[in-house]
Short mmCIF file of C-alpha atoms in Angstrom, two decimals:
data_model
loop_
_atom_site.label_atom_id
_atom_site.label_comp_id
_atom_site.label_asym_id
_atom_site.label_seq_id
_atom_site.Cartn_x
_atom_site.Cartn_y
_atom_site.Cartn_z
CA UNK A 49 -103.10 64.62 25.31
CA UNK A 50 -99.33 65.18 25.23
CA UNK A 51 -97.35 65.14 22.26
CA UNK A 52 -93.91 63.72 22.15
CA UNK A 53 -90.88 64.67 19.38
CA UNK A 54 -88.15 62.57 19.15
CA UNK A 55 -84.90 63.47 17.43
CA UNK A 56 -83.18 62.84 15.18
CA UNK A 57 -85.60 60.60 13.64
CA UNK A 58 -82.30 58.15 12.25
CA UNK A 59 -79.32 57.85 13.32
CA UNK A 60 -76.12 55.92 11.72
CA UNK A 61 -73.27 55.47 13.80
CA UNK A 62 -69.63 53.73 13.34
CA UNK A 63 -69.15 51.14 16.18
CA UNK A 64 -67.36 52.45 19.30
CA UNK A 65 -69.16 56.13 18.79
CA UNK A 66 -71.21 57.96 21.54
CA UNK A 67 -74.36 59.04 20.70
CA UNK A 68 -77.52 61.21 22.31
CA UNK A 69 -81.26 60.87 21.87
CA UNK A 70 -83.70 62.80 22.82
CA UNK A 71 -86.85 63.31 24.02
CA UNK A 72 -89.23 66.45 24.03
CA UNK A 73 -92.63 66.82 25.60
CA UNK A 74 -95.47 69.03 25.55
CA UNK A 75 -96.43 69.03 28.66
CA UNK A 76 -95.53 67.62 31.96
CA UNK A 77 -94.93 63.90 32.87
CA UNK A 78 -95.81 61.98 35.04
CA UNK A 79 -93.61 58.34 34.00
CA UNK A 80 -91.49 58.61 31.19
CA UNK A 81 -89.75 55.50 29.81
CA UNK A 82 -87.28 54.95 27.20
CA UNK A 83 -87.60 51.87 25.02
CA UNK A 84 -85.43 49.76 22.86
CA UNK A 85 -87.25 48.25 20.20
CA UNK A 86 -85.46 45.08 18.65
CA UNK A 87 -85.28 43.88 14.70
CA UNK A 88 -87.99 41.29 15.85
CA UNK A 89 -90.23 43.74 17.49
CA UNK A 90 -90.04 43.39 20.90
CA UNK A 91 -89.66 46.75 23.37
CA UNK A 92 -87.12 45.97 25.70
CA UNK A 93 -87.58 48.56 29.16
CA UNK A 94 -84.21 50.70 29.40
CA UNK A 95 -85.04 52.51 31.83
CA UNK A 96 -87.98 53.84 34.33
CA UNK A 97 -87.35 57.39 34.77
CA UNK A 98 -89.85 60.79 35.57
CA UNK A 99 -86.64 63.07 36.78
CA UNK A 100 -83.03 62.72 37.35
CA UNK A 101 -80.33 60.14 35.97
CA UNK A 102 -80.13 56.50 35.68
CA UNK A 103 -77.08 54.27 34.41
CA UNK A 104 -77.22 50.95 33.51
CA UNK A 105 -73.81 49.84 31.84
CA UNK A 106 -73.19 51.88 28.41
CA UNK A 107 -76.62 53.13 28.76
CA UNK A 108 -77.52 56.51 31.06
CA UNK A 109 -80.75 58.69 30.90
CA UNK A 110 -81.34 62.29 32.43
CA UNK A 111 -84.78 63.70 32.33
CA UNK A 112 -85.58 67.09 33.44
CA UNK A 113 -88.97 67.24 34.17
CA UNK A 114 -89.54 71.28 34.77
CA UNK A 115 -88.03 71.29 31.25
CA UNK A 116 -90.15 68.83 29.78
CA UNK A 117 -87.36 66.79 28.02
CA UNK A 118 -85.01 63.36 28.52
CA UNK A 119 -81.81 62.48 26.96
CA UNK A 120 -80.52 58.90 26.22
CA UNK A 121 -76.77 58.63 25.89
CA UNK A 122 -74.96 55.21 24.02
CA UNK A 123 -71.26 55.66 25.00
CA UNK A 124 -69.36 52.96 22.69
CA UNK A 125 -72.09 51.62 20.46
CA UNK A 126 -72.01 48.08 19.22
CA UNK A 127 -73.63 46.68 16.38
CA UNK A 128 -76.11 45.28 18.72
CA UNK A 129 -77.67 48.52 19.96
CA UNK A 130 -79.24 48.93 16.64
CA UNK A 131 -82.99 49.45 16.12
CA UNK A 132 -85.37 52.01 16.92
CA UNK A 133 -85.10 53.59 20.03
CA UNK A 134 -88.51 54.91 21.68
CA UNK A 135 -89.41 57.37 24.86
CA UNK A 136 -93.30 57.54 26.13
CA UNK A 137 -94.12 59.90 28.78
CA UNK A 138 -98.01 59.58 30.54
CA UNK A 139 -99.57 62.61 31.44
CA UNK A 140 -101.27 62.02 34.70
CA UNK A 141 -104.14 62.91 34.50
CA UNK A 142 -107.29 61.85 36.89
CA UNK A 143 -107.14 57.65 35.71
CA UNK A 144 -105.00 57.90 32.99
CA UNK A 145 -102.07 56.05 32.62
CA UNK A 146 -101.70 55.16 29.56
CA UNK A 147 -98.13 55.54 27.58
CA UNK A 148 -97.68 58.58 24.50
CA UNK A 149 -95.14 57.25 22.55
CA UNK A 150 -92.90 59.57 20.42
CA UNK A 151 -92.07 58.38 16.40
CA UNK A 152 -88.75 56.98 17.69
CA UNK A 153 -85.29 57.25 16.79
CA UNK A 154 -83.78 54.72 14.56
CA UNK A 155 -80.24 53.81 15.06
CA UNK A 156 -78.01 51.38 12.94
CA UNK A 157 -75.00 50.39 14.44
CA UNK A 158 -72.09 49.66 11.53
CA UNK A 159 -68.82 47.84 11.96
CA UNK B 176 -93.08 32.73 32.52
CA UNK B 177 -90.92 35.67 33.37
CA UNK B 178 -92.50 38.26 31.09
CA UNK B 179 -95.61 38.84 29.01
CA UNK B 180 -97.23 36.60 26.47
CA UNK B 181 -99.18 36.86 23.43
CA UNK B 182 -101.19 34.73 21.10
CA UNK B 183 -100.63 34.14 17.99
CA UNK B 184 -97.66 35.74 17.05
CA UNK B 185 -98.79 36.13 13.51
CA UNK B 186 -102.21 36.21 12.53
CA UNK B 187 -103.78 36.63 8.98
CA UNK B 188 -107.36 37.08 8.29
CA UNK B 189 -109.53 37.40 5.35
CA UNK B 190 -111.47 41.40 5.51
CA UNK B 191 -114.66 40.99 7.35
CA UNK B 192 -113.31 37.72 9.65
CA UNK B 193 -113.25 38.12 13.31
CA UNK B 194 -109.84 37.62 15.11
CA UNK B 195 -109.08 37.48 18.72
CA UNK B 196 -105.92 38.04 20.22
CA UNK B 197 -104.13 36.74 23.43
CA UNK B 198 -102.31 38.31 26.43
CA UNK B 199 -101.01 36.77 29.66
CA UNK B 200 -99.91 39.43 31.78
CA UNK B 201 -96.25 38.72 33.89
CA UNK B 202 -97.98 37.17 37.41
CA UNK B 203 -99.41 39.56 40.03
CA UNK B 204 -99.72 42.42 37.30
CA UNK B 205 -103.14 44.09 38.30
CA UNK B 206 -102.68 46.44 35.25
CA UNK B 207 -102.46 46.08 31.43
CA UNK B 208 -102.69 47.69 28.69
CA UNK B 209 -103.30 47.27 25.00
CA UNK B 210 -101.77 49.16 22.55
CA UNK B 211 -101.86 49.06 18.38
CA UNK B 212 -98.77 49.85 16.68
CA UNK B 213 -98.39 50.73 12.80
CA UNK B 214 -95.55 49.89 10.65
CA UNK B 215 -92.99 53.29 11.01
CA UNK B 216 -95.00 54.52 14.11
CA UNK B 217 -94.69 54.29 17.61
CA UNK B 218 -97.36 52.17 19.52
CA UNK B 219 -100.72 54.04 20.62
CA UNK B 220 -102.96 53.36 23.35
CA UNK B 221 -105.69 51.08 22.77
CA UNK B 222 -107.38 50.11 26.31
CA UNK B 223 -106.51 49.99 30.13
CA UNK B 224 -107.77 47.32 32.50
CA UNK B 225 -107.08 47.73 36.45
CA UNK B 226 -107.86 43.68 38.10
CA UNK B 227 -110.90 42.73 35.59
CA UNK B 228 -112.05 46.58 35.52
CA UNK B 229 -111.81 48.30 32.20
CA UNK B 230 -111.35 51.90 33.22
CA UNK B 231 -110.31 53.29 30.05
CA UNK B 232 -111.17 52.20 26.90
CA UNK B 233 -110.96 55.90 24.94
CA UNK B 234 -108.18 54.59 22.14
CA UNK B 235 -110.26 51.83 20.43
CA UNK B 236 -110.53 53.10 17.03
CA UNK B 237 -114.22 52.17 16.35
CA UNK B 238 -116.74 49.75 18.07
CA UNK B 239 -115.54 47.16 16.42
CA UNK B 240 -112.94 46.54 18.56
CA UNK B 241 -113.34 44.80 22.28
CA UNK B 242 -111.39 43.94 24.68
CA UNK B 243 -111.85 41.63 27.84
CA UNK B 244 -110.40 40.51 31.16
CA UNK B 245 -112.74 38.63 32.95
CA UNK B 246 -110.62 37.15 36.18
CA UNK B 247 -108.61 39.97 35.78
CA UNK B 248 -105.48 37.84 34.56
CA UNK B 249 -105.73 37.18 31.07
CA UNK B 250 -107.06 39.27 28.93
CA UNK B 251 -108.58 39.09 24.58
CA UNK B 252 -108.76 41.71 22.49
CA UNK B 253 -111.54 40.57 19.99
CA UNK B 254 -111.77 42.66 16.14
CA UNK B 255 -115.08 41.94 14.54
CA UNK B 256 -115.38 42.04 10.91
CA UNK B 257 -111.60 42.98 10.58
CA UNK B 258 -111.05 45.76 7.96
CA UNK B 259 -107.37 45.94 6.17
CA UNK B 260 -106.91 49.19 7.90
CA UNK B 261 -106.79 46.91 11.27
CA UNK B 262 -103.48 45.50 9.84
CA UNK B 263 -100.66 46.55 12.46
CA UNK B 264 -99.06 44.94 15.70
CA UNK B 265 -100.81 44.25 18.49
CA UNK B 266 -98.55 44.86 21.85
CA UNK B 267 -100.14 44.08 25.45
CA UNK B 268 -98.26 45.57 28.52
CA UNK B 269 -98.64 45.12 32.30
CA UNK B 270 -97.52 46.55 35.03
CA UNK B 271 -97.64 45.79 39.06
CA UNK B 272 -98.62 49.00 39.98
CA UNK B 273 -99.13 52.41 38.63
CA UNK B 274 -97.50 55.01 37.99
CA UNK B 275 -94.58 52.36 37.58
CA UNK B 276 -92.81 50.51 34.23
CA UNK B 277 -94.96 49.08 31.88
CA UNK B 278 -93.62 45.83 30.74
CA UNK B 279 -94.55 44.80 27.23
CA UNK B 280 -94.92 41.15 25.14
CA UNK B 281 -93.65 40.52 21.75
CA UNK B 282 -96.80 41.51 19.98
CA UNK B 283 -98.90 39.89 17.77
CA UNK B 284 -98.32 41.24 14.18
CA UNK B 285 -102.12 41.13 11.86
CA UNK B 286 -102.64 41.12 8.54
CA UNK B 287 -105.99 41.35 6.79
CA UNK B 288 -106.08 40.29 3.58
#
């Protein structure tokens, strides 16, 4: 199967500061997702994206899938964008669509 | 509801009891997913279901484990004689179609005691 790195692994930021995350694979993909994963546990969907760029408020991913890696940019963080921040890419191959998660980036948001 | 359930949200069992665990899928989902997720890790694939059809079941650590979906709605993942290794959360996911977003419930967290 594909492997998935993450970095970096923790991130602390001051509120108000940009940040990037990213995502490499080790082989093409097929759906890649990015994933915010709350204090409580629960994986919110950021966004749905196998190539290109999305926005969605202070929130924008690019993948480039001949490159095999997506970025996640946070323009002007708030405390509430903290927690552990997660990008799974499926492989595609014949029936399988199941999700390869990478360790995740943690990222605490400070005041 | 709007998204995806689970049931319980907390479980504890005594090693060696049998625990299943809930998942209501968001409403016209055909597909879901199970997947097991340790503390520190990201989740990993347990088992797929497509309608009541489990097409892909290679992630279930042992035979222990068994999952079912019988009207192709709900769907239980059962552990028999749970083992403290088993500890983790339990996330379920669905999704209308695939290859599409995969849409995940709040998890059900286990401990074995």
């Amino acid at each position: 199967g594909i492997q998935v790195e993450q970095s970096p692994p923790d991130l602390i930021l001051q509120e108000g500061a940009n940040s990037t995350l990213r995502c490499n694979f080790s082989d093409s993909v097929n759906n890649l997702q990015w994933f915010h994963q709350n204090p409580w546990g629960q994986l919110i969907n950021l966004f749905y994206i196998p190539s290109g760029t999305k926005q969605n408020g202070r929130l924008s991913a690019t993948t480039v899938a001949t490159e095999r890696y997506s970025l996640l940019y946070i323009s002007s963080s708030q405390t509430t964008d903290s927690g552990v921040y997660f990008c799974a890419g499926e492989s595609g191959g014949a029936g399988s669509y199941q999700l390869t998660f990478g360790k995740g980036t943690k990222l605490s948001v400070i005041p | 509801g709007a998204g995806v359930s689970q049931s319980p949200r907390y479980k504890v069992a005594k090693r060696g009891q049998d625990v299943a665990l809930r998942c209501d899928p968001i409403s016209g989902h055909v597909s879901l997913f199970w997947y097991q997720q340790a503390l520190g890790q990201g989740p990993e694939f347990l088992t797929y279901f497509q309608n009541e059809a489990q097409l892909d079941k290679s992630g279930l650590p042992s035979d222990r484990f068994f999952a079912e979906r019988p009207e192709g709605s709900v769907s239980t993942l059962k552990i028999q004689r749970t083992q403290q290794e088993d500890s983790a959360v339990y996330l379920c996911a669905s999704a209308i179609s695939l290859p599409d977003t995969q849409y995940f419930g709040p998890g059900t967290r286990l401990t074995v005691l």
